[in-house]
Short mmCIF file of C-alpha atoms in Angstrom, two decimals:
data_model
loop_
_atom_site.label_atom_id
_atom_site.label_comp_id
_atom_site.label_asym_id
_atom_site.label_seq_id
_atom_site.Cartn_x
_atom_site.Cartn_y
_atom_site.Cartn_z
CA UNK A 938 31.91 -33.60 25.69
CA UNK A 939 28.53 -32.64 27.24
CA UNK A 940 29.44 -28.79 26.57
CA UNK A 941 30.25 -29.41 23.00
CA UNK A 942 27.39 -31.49 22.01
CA UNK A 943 25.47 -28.96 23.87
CA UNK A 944 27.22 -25.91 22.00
CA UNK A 945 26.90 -27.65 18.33
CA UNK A 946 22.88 -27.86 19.17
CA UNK A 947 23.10 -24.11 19.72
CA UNK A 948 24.81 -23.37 17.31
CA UNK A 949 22.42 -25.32 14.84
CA UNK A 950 19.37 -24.53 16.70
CA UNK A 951 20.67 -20.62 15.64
CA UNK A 952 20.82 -21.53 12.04
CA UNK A 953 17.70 -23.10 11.64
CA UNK A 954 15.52 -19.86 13.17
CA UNK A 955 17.51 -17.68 11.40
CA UNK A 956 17.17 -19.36 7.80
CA UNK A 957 13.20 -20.05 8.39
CA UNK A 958 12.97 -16.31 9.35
CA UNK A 959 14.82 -15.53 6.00
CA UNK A 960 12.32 -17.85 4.07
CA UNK A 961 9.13 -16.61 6.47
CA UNK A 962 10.11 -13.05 5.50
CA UNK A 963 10.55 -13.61 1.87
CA UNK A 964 7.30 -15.46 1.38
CA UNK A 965 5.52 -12.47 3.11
CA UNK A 966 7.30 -10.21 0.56
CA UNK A 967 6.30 -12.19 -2.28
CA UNK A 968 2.74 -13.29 -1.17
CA UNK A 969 0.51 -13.39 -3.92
CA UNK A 970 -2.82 -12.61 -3.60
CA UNK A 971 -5.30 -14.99 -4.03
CA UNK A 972 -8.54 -14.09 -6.04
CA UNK A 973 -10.34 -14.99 -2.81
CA UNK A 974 -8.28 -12.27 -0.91
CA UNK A 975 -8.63 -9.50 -3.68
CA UNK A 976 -10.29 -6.23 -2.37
CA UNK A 977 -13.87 -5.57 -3.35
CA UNK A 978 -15.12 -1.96 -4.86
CA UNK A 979 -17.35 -0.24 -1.64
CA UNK A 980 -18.31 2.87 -3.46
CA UNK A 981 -21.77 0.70 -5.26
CA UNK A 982 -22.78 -0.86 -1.51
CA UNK A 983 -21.94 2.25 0.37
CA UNK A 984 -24.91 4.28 2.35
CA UNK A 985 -25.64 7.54 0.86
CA UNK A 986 -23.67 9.80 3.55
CA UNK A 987 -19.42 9.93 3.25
CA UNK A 988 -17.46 9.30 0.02
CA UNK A 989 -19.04 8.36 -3.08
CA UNK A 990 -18.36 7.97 -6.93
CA UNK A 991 -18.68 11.12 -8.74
CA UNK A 992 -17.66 13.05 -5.81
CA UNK A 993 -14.45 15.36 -5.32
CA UNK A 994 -11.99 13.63 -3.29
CA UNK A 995 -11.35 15.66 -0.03
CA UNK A 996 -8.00 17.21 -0.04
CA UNK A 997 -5.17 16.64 2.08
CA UNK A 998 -1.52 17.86 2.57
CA UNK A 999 0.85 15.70 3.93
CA UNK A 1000 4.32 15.20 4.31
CA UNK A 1001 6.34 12.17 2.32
CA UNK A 1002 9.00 9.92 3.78
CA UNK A 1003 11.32 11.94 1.95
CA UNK A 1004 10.22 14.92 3.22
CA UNK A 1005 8.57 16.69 0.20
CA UNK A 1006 5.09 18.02 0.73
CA UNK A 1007 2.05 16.45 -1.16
CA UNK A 1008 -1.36 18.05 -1.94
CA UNK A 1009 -3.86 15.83 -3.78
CA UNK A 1010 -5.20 18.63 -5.99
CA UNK A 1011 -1.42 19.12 -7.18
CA UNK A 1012 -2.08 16.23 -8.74
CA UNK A 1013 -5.29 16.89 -10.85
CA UNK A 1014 -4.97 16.13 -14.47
CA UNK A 1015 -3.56 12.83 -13.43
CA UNK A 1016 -5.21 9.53 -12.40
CA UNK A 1017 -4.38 8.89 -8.93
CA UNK A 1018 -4.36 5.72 -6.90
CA UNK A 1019 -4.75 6.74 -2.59
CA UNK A 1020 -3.68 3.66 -0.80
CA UNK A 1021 -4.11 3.77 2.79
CA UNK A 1022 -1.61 0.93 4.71
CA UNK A 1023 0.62 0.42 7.35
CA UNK A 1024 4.17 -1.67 8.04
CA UNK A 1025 2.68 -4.45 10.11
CA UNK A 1026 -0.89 -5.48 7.60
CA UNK A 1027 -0.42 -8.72 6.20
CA UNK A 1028 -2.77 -7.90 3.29
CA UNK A 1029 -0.80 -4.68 2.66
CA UNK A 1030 2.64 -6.39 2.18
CA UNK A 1031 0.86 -8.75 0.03
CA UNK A 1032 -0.03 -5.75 -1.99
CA UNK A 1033 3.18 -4.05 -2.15
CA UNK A 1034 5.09 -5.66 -4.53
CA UNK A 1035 1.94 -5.50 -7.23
CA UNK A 1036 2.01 -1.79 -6.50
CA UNK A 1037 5.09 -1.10 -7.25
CA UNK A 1038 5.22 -3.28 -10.22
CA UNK A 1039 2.30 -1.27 -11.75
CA UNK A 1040 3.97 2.02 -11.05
CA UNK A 1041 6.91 1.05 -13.00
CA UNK A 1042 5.49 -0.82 -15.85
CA UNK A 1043 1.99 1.67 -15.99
CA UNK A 1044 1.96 4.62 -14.25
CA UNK A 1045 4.05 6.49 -16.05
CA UNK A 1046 2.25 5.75 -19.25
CA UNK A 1047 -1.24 6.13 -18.50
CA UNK A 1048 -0.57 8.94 -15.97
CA UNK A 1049 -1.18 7.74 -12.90
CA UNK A 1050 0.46 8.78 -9.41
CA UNK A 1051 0.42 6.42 -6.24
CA UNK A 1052 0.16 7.68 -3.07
CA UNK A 1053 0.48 5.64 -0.57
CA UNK A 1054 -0.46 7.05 2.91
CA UNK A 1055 1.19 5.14 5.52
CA UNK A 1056 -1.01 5.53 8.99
CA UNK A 1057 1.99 6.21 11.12
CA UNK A 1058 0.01 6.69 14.01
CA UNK A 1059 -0.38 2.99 14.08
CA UNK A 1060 3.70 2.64 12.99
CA UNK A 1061 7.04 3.81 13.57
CA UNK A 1062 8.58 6.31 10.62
CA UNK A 1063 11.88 3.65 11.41
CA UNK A 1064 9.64 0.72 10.22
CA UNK A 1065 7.96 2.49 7.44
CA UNK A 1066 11.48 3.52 6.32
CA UNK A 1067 12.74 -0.05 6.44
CA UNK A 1068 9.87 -1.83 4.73
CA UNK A 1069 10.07 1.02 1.75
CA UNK A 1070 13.70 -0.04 1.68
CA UNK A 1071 12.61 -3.61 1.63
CA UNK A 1072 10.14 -3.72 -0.75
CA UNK A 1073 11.84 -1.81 -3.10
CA UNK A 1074 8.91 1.42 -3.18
CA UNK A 1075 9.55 4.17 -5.53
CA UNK A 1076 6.30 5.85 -5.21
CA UNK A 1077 5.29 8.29 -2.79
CA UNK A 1078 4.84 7.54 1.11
CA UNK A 1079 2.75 10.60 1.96
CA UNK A 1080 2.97 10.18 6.20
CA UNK A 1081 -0.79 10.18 8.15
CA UNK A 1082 1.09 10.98 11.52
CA UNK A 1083 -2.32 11.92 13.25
CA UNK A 1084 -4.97 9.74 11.56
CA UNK A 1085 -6.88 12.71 10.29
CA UNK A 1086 -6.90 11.79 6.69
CA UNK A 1087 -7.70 7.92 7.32
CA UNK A 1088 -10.58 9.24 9.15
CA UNK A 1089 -11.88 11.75 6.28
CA UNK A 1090 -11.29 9.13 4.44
CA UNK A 1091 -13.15 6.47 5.96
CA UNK A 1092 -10.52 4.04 6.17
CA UNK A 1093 -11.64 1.45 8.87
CA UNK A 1094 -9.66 -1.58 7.62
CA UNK A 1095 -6.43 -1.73 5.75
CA UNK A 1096 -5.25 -1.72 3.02
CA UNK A 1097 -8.08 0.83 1.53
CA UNK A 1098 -7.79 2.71 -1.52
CA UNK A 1099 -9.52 5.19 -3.76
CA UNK A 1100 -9.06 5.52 -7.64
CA UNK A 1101 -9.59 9.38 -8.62
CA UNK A 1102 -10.08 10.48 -11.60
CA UNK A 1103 -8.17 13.84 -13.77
CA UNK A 1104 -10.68 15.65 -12.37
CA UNK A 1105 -10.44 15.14 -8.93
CA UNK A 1106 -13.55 12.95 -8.71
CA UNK A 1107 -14.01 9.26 -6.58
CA UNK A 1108 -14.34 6.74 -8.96
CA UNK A 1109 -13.78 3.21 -6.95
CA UNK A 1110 -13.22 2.51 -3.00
CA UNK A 1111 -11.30 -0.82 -3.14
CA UNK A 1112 -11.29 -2.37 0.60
CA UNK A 1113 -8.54 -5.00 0.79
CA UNK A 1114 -5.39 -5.54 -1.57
CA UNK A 1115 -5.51 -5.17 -5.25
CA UNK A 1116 -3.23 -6.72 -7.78
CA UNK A 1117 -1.84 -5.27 -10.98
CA UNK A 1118 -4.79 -6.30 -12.94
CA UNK A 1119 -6.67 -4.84 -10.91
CA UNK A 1120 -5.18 -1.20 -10.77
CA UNK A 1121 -4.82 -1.43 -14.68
CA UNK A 1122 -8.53 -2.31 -14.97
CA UNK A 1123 -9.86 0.26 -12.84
CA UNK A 1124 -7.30 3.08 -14.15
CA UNK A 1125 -8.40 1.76 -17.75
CA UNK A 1126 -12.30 2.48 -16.59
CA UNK A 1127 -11.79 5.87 -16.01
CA UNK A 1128 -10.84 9.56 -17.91
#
């Protein structure tokens, strides 16, 4: 009698940790971000060395989760968002799903492109493949393997991104997670 009772606890004990893993994991893939927790715009309060508005944005080559190869300058004519974040940054899954909800209501419209540069050096391509698969991600996952373009970048907290312009100019540095308002007000700001 002992064994069963024993056995039915384990049994349960199993079901409860695995359905408050399911809810834990799908409240951190629909986390909302609170106004508090929105990212603020460094390119105004930044010293006058490294990136700043009105500057070209270095350019990089890297290689995508896919496989294809992306150069930023291919992409000049276009508005482009460069997110900088990694599998296992709260703020960054936060972030996520508004990403990928502006790229498919927005982007394609207003022509924008969103690359967003996992720093693998800090993750595991097997993890960045399964959270793209998780989150649904249809945009580009460019891959930082060595940290180099974080680093020209300036990227010393994640999520960081930069809103270029057609011409291949820094218009915003937004430290922390934006929302779709967000990426439609700063796209909206800028030729």
């Amino acid at each position: 009698m002992t064994k069963k009772i024993f056995g039915l606890l384990l049994v349960a004990s199993l079901v409860v940790i695995i359905i408050v893993t399911m809810v834990r994991n799908n409240l951190d893939r629909e986390s909302s971000i609170d106004n508090e927790q929105l990212g603020t715009d460094m390119i105004g309060i930044a010293a006058d060395e490294g990136l700043q508005r009105g500057k070209m944005a270095p350019d990089f080559t890297l290689t995508t989760l896919d496989g294809e190869t992306v150069k930023l300058s291919d992409f000049q004519g276009k508005k482009v968002i460069v997110n900088f974040w990694a599998s296992w940054c709260p703020p960054c899954k936060a972030e996520m799903p508004h990403m990928q909800r502006y790229y498919q209501e927005f982007a394609q419209d207003e022509q924008v492109e969103i690359l967003a540069i996992n720093l693998t050096s800090g993750d595991k391509v097997e993890k960045v493949e399964k959270f793209v698969r998780d989150y649904e991600l249809t945009f580009p996952i460019p891959l930082d393997k060595d940290g180099k373009v974080g680093k020209t970048y300036e990227v010393l907290t994640i999520p960081t991104s930069y809103i270029i312009d057609t011409k291949g100019l820094i218009q915003h540095k937004i430290v922390g997670p934006m929302d779709e308002k967000m990426m439609k007000d700063f796209i909206f700001q800028i030729e």
